[in-house]
GROMACS .gro file of C-alpha atoms in nm:
model
  324
    1MET     CA    1   0.167   1.793  -0.942
    2PRO     CA    2   0.448   1.534  -0.985
    3HIS     CA    3   0.320   1.324  -0.693
    4ASP     CA    4  -0.032   1.310  -0.839
    5HIS     CA    5   0.109   1.215  -1.180
    6HIS     CA    6   0.318   0.937  -1.023
    7HIS     CA    7   0.019   0.808  -0.824
    8HIS     CA    8  -0.193   0.809  -1.142
    9HIS     CA    9   0.079   0.618  -1.329
   10GLU     CA   10   0.091   0.356  -1.052
   11SER     CA   11  -0.285   0.316  -1.063
   12GLN     CA   12  -0.278   0.275  -1.444
   13ASN     CA   13  -0.006   0.005  -1.427
   14ILE     CA   14  -0.197  -0.194  -1.164
   15ALA     CA   15  -0.523  -0.153  -1.358
   16THR     CA   16  -0.360  -0.291  -1.675
   17ALA     CA   17  -0.219  -0.588  -1.483
   18PHE     CA   18  -0.560  -0.651  -1.326
   19TRP     CA   19  -0.752  -0.661  -1.655
   20LEU     CA   20  -0.487  -0.881  -1.819
   21ASN     CA   21  -0.493  -1.126  -1.529
   22PHE     CA   22  -0.871  -1.127  -1.477
   23SER     CA   23  -0.950  -1.170  -1.849
   24PHE     CA   24  -0.707  -1.458  -1.873
   25THR     CA   25  -0.853  -1.620  -1.560
   26LEU     CA   26  -1.191  -1.640  -1.737
   27ILE     CA   27  -1.020  -1.791  -2.043
   28GLU     CA   28  -0.847  -2.044  -1.813
   29ILE     CA   29  -1.172  -2.155  -1.651
   30VAL     CA   30  -1.336  -2.214  -1.989
   31GLY     CA   31  -1.019  -2.370  -2.130
   32GLY     CA   32  -0.975  -2.598  -1.830
   33LEU     CA   33  -1.328  -2.730  -1.869
   34LEU     CA   34  -1.292  -2.777  -2.247
   35THR     CA   35  -0.953  -2.953  -2.222
   36ASN     CA   36  -1.069  -3.157  -1.920
   37SER     CA   37  -0.751  -3.052  -1.738
   38VAL     CA   38  -0.754  -3.011  -1.360
   39ALA     CA   39  -0.403  -2.862  -1.383
   40ILE     CA   40  -0.543  -2.573  -1.588
   41LEU     CA   41  -0.833  -2.534  -1.343
   42ALA     CA   42  -0.590  -2.535  -1.049
   43ASP     CA   43  -0.393  -2.252  -1.205
   44ALA     CA   44  -0.722  -2.074  -1.281
   45VAL     CA   45  -0.794  -2.074  -0.907
   46HIS     CA   46  -0.446  -1.935  -0.842
   47ASP     CA   47  -0.495  -1.663  -1.104
   48LEU     CA   48  -0.839  -1.580  -0.961
   49GLY     CA   49  -0.672  -1.517  -0.625
   50ASP     CA   50  -0.407  -1.306  -0.797
   51SER     CA   51  -0.679  -1.109  -0.977
   52LEU     CA   52  -0.851  -1.036  -0.647
   53ALA     CA   53  -0.521  -0.934  -0.489
   54ILE     CA   54  -0.438  -0.704  -0.781
   55GLY     CA   55  -0.793  -0.565  -0.785
   56PHE     CA   56  -0.777  -0.478  -0.416
   57ALA     CA   57  -0.430  -0.329  -0.468
   58TRP     CA   58  -0.576  -0.120  -0.749
   59VAL     CA   59  -0.851   0.007  -0.521
   60ALA     CA   60  -0.597   0.065  -0.243
   61SER     CA   61  -0.377   0.266  -0.478
   62LYS     CA   62  -0.675   0.493  -0.548
   63ILE     CA   63  -0.774   0.554  -0.185
   64ALA     CA   64  -0.425   0.547  -0.028
   65GLY     CA   65  -0.396   0.923  -0.066
   66LYS     CA   66  -0.715   0.994   0.130
   67GLU     CA   67  -0.665   1.186   0.449
   68ALA     CA   68  -0.775   1.049   0.787
   69ASN     CA   69  -1.113   1.177   0.905
   70SER     CA   70  -1.340   1.154   1.207
   71ARG     CA   71  -1.465   0.810   1.100
   72TYR     CA   72  -1.132   0.668   0.980
   73SER     CA   73  -0.906   0.842   1.230
   74TYR     CA   74  -0.604   0.629   1.130
   75GLY     CA   75  -0.675   0.655   0.759
   76TYR     CA   76  -0.768   0.373   0.522
   77ARG     CA   77  -0.468   0.143   0.553
   78ARG     CA   78  -0.655  -0.139   0.733
   79TRP     CA   79  -0.870  -0.194   0.423
   80SER     CA   80  -0.569  -0.378   0.278
   81LEU     CA   81  -0.604  -0.633   0.562
   82LEU     CA   82  -0.966  -0.691   0.469
   83SER     CA   83  -0.868  -0.746   0.106
   84ALA     CA   84  -0.598  -0.994   0.211
   85LEU     CA   85  -0.852  -1.186   0.421
   86VAL     CA   86  -1.109  -1.204   0.138
   87THR     CA   87  -0.843  -1.311  -0.113
   88GLY     CA   88  -0.714  -1.579   0.124
   89VAL     CA   89  -1.059  -1.725   0.189
   90VAL     CA   90  -1.139  -1.738  -0.185
   91LEU     CA   91  -0.809  -1.915  -0.256
   92VAL     CA   92  -0.863  -2.170   0.022
   93VAL     CA   93  -1.216  -2.256  -0.093
   94GLY     CA   94  -1.109  -2.279  -0.459
   95SER     CA   95  -0.805  -2.489  -0.374
   96VAL     CA   96  -1.010  -2.737  -0.169
   97LEU     CA   97  -1.252  -2.779  -0.462
   98VAL     CA   98  -0.960  -2.844  -0.699
   99LEU     CA   99  -0.814  -3.107  -0.462
  100ILE     CA  100  -1.153  -3.280  -0.435
  101THR     CA  101  -1.153  -3.309  -0.815
  102ALA     CA  102  -0.784  -3.388  -0.869
  103ILE     CA  103  -0.703  -3.649  -0.603
  104PRO     CA  104  -0.949  -3.917  -0.730
  105ARG     CA  105  -0.799  -3.875  -1.079
  106LEU     CA  106  -0.464  -4.008  -0.957
  107TRP     CA  107  -0.625  -4.353  -0.940
  108GLU     CA  108  -0.850  -4.305  -1.243
  109PRO     CA  109  -0.661  -4.057  -1.463
  110VAL     CA  110  -0.848  -3.895  -1.749
  111LEU     CA  111  -0.640  -3.796  -2.050
  112PRO     CA  112  -0.680  -3.422  -2.107
  113HIS     CA  113  -0.666  -3.251  -2.445
  114ALA     CA  114  -0.290  -3.190  -2.456
  115PRO     CA  115  -0.278  -2.954  -2.759
  116GLY     CA  116  -0.534  -2.728  -2.589
  117MET     CA  117  -0.327  -2.735  -2.270
  118ILE     CA  118  -0.014  -2.639  -2.465
  119ALA     CA  119  -0.194  -2.346  -2.630
  120LEU     CA  120  -0.328  -2.219  -2.295
  121ALA     CA  121   0.014  -2.259  -2.131
  122VAL     CA  122   0.184  -2.054  -2.404
  123LEU     CA  123  -0.087  -1.788  -2.370
  124GLY     CA  124  -0.046  -1.797  -1.991
  125VAL     CA  125   0.327  -1.732  -2.012
  126ALA     CA  126   0.266  -1.445  -2.257
  127VAL     CA  127  -0.016  -1.273  -2.064
  128ASN     CA  128   0.142  -1.301  -1.720
  129GLY     CA  129   0.480  -1.206  -1.864
  130ALA     CA  130   0.327  -0.889  -2.011
  131ALA     CA  131   0.175  -0.803  -1.672
  132VAL     CA  132   0.512  -0.856  -1.501
  133LEU     CA  133   0.687  -0.625  -1.750
  134LYS     CA  134   0.417  -0.360  -1.703
  135LEU     CA  135   0.456  -0.357  -1.324
  136LYS     CA  136   0.836  -0.399  -1.331
  137ARG     CA  137   0.862  -0.050  -1.480
  138GLY     CA  138   0.686   0.091  -1.175
  139LYS     CA  139   0.882   0.241  -0.887
  140THR     CA  140   0.644   0.188  -0.595
  141GLN     CA  141   0.664  -0.099  -0.344
  142ASN     CA  142   0.307  -0.193  -0.437
  143GLU     CA  143   0.402  -0.244  -0.803
  144GLN     CA  144   0.725  -0.426  -0.724
  145VAL     CA  145   0.556  -0.675  -0.487
  146LEU     CA  146   0.280  -0.747  -0.740
  147SER     CA  147   0.533  -0.797  -1.020
  148TRP     CA  148   0.711  -1.069  -0.818
  149HIS     CA  149   0.374  -1.228  -0.742
  150LEU     CA  150   0.293  -1.245  -1.115
  151LEU     CA  151   0.639  -1.380  -1.192
  152GLU     CA  152   0.539  -1.688  -0.990
  153ASP     CA  153   0.249  -1.729  -1.231
  154VAL     CA  154   0.483  -1.716  -1.531
  155LEU     CA  155   0.696  -1.992  -1.377
  156GLY     CA  156   0.381  -2.192  -1.296
  157TRP     CA  157   0.264  -2.174  -1.655
  158ALA     CA  158   0.610  -2.279  -1.773
  159VAL     CA  159   0.567  -2.595  -1.561
  160VAL     CA  160   0.220  -2.652  -1.711
  161LEU     CA  161   0.370  -2.612  -2.059
  162ILE     CA  162   0.636  -2.873  -1.988
  163GLY     CA  163   0.377  -3.107  -1.836
  164SER     CA  164   0.135  -3.072  -2.126
  165VAL     CA  165   0.413  -3.141  -2.378
  166LEU     CA  166   0.503  -3.458  -2.186
  167ILE     CA  167   0.136  -3.564  -2.181
  168TYR     CA  168   0.114  -3.502  -2.557
  169PHE     CA  169   0.414  -3.720  -2.638
  170THR     CA  170   0.378  -3.988  -2.367
  171GLY     CA  171   0.005  -4.005  -2.293
  172TRP     CA  172   0.077  -4.003  -1.918
  173ALA     CA  173  -0.263  -3.881  -1.802
  174PHE     CA  174  -0.163  -3.895  -1.433
  175LEU     CA  175   0.065  -3.592  -1.488
  176ASP     CA  176  -0.239  -3.365  -1.514
  177PRO     CA  177  -0.383  -3.431  -1.164
  178LEU     CA  178  -0.028  -3.454  -1.024
  179LEU     CA  179   0.051  -3.103  -1.150
  180SER     CA  180  -0.278  -2.966  -1.016
  181ILE     CA  181  -0.221  -3.118  -0.670
  182GLY     CA  182   0.133  -2.978  -0.663
  183PHE     CA  183   0.013  -2.630  -0.758
  184THR     CA  184  -0.273  -2.639  -0.511
  185LEU     CA  185  -0.062  -2.753  -0.215
  186PHE     CA  186   0.191  -2.479  -0.295
  187ILE     CA  187  -0.091  -2.221  -0.304
  188LEU     CA  188  -0.243  -2.347   0.022
  189LEU     CA  189   0.094  -2.337   0.200
  190ASN     CA  190   0.150  -1.972   0.106
  191VAL     CA  191  -0.211  -1.872   0.166
  192TRP     CA  192  -0.209  -2.032   0.512
  193ARG     CA  193   0.098  -1.831   0.610
  194SER     CA  194  -0.063  -1.513   0.483
  195LEU     CA  195  -0.396  -1.585   0.651
  196LYS     CA  196  -0.232  -1.652   0.987
  197ARG     CA  197  -0.052  -1.318   0.972
  198THR     CA  198  -0.364  -1.134   0.853
  199ILE     CA  199  -0.583  -1.277   1.129
  200ALA     CA  200  -0.314  -1.195   1.386
  201LEU     CA  201  -0.305  -0.834   1.265
  202PHE     CA  202  -0.686  -0.815   1.284
  203LEU     CA  203  -0.659  -0.934   1.646
  204GLN     CA  204  -0.395  -0.664   1.706
  205VAL     CA  205  -0.123  -0.911   1.797
  206THR     CA  206   0.216  -0.744   1.836
  207PRO     CA  207   0.350  -0.745   1.479
  208ASP     CA  208   0.719  -0.757   1.576
  209ALA     CA  209   0.824  -0.886   1.919
  210GLN     CA  210   1.185  -0.788   1.858
  211LEU     CA  211   1.089  -0.431   1.770
  212MET     CA  212   0.872  -0.409   2.081
  213ALA     CA  213   1.164  -0.522   2.299
  214GLN     CA  214   1.393  -0.269   2.131
  215LEU     CA  215   1.145   0.013   2.189
  216GLU     CA  216   1.101  -0.075   2.556
  217GLN     CA  217   1.476  -0.096   2.607
  218ALA     CA  218   1.540   0.236   2.431
  219LEU     CA  219   1.268   0.421   2.625
  220THR     CA  220   1.366   0.286   2.967
  221ALA     CA  221   1.729   0.376   2.894
  222LEU     CA  222   1.640   0.746   2.889
  223PRO     CA  223   1.795   0.908   3.200
  224PHE     CA  224   1.468   1.060   3.324
  225VAL     CA  225   1.258   0.741   3.288
  226GLU     CA  226   1.205   0.514   3.586
  227SER     CA  227   1.003   0.250   3.401
  228ALA     CA  228   0.770   0.187   3.105
  229HIS     CA  229   0.434   0.012   3.120
  230HIS     CA  230   0.110  -0.018   2.923
  231LEU     CA  231   0.334  -0.048   2.618
  232HIS     CA  232   0.124  -0.151   2.318
  233LEU     CA  233   0.251  -0.205   1.965
  234TRP     CA  234   0.003  -0.295   1.694
  235SER     CA  235  -0.013  -0.255   1.317
  236LEU     CA  236  -0.248  -0.084   1.076
  237ASP     CA  237  -0.160  -0.304   0.779
  238GLY     CA  238   0.149  -0.508   0.860
  239GLU     CA  239   0.384  -0.226   0.759
  240GLN     CA  240   0.266   0.085   0.947
  241HIS     CA  241   0.280   0.036   1.324
  242VAL     CA  242   0.118   0.222   1.615
  243LEU     CA  243   0.276   0.262   1.960
  244THR     CA  244   0.126   0.375   2.291
  245VAL     CA  245   0.315   0.371   2.620
  246HIS     CA  246   0.320   0.517   2.973
  247LEU     CA  247   0.657   0.638   3.100
  248ARG     CA  248   0.705   0.681   3.476
  249LEU     CA  249   0.942   0.967   3.548
  250LYS     CA  250   1.210   0.948   3.816
  251GLU     CA  251   1.107   1.288   3.949
  252ASN     CA  252   0.838   1.550   3.897
  253ALA     CA  253   0.904   1.788   3.610
  254ASP     CA  254   0.777   2.130   3.510
  255SER     CA  255   0.645   2.211   3.164
  256GLN     CA  256   0.987   2.318   3.034
  257LYS     CA  257   1.148   1.988   3.137
  258LEU     CA  258   0.856   1.791   2.993
  259SER     CA  259   0.908   1.969   2.663
  260HIS     CA  260   1.270   1.853   2.656
  261TYR     CA  261   1.166   1.502   2.755
  262LYS     CA  262   0.925   1.489   2.462
  263GLU     CA  263   1.203   1.581   2.220
  264ASP     CA  264   1.427   1.311   2.366
  265VAL     CA  265   1.151   1.052   2.328
  266ARG     CA  266   1.081   1.172   1.975
  267ALA     CA  267   1.451   1.126   1.886
  268VAL     CA  268   1.452   0.772   2.027
  269LEU     CA  269   1.140   0.670   1.831
  270ALA     CA  270   1.224   0.845   1.502
  271PRO     CA  271   1.452   0.571   1.356
  272HIS     CA  272   1.172   0.314   1.385
  273GLN     CA  273   0.942   0.514   1.152
  274LEU     CA  274   0.622   0.441   1.344
  275ALA     CA  275   0.303   0.567   1.182
  276HIS     CA  276   0.148   0.692   1.509
  277THR     CA  277   0.288   0.725   1.861
  278THR     CA  278   0.128   0.837   2.185
  279VAL     CA  279   0.340   0.863   2.501
  280GLU     CA  280   0.207   0.949   2.847
  281PHE     CA  281   0.435   1.085   3.120
  282GLU     CA  282   0.359   0.992   3.481
  283GLY     CA  283   0.493   1.152   3.796
  284PRO     CA  284   0.648   0.928   4.064
  285ALA     CA  285   0.338   0.926   4.287
  286GLU     CA  286   0.050   0.958   4.040
  287LEU     CA  287  -0.239   0.714   4.008
  288CYS     CA  288  -0.276   0.547   3.669
  289ARG     CA  289  -0.620   0.579   3.518
  290ASP     CA  290  -0.559   0.271   3.300
  291ASP     CA  291  -0.433   0.053   3.584
  292ASN     CA  292  -0.645  -0.251   3.673
  293GLY     CA  293  -0.443  -0.352   3.975
  294ILE     CA  294  -0.252  -0.631   3.803
  295HIS     CA  295   0.005  -0.395   3.657
  296ALA     CA  296   0.067  -0.241   3.997
  297GLN     CA  297   0.163  -0.577   4.145
  298HIS     CA  298   0.410  -0.640   3.861
  299ALA     CA  299   0.556  -0.293   3.895
  300ALA     CA  300   0.609  -0.339   4.270
  301HIS     CA  301   0.775  -0.674   4.212
  302ASP     CA  302   0.994  -0.561   3.921
  303HIS     CA  303   1.111  -0.231   4.062
  304ASP     CA  304   1.098  -0.285   4.441
  305HIS     CA  305   0.884   0.025   4.488
  306ASP     CA  306   0.548   0.063   4.652
  307HIS     CA  307   0.355   0.120   4.329
  308ASP     CA  308   0.039  -0.068   4.411
  309HIS     CA  309  -0.142   0.202   4.213
  310GLN     CA  310   0.056   0.334   3.920
  311GLY     CA  311  -0.025   0.686   3.810
  312CYS     CA  312  -0.123   0.837   3.483
  313ASN     CA  313  -0.255   1.185   3.409
  314HIS     CA  314  -0.284   1.374   3.082
  315GLN     CA  315  -0.194   1.695   3.260
  316HIS     CA  316   0.169   1.587   3.262
  317GLY     CA  317   0.177   1.593   2.886
  318ALA     CA  318   0.153   1.346   2.602
  319LEU     CA  319   0.367   1.298   2.297
  320ASP     CA  320   0.157   1.227   1.991
  321PRO     CA  321   0.360   1.286   1.675
  322HIS     CA  322   0.118   1.159   1.408
  323ARG     CA  323   0.273   1.107   1.068
  324HIS     CA  324   0.044   1.022   0.780
   0.00000   0.00000   0.00000
């Protein structure tokens, strides 16, 4: 099948990029120790993080097509969050170790082996450049994002090349720890941003406050809806979002009307391309099974109705258009 062939091609491209990057990371670690260059070791830490990210992306590309089951009812998308967390932690630990080594060298610089640095930098540009070209030919978002990530590595190695040439001709040993500190701080800044978002998604923080406000506004604007509550928006992986909400109807409705209401709700939600949605309809006087009393007070205050006990009942129908 064409889709299977395309998926296999994506997996092959990511696998090639992974082995190129991981093999060169090992060369970097050895080369950094032999040349006594903390700049090389700092980039080795960066490339190790990239290798982990690519490796997890490779695994994700293999299991992304798996169907949801009784154990993974939403599918396997949240595994990408776990991979992002592991990668982030490894990068933070490695970066801290590099800083512990590099900062003291600013005051007592040690001249690295500049010719070895130049050779590794040229090899770094070549290897990472080859990985970028391999993934650039891919059409999927996964491949495109990884190609831009590796392009950063190419630019980083270009900086190392320039720095090592300067060290070779000037003997300025302080450039080596200065480069490594610059790289490491740049890595930590980006990793911190990523980690904050990853942890927030693990804690099921609303991924997009603006989207949530838009959804609430669109649903409450429907002519048959009195109000919306218990509205929850969370994300499987940062891209695929899940929505659940209770909609209080202005008047009781029979099954035929409810069917039309569901279609109207479906039309409102469709443009937002949510991965999973579940919508509960409530009659004007029903008790809400999920109400803990707090919501009822807010509802009474916001809508000037005596809704001390909001109502919710599955018998009035639920919209659950799952799209995998």
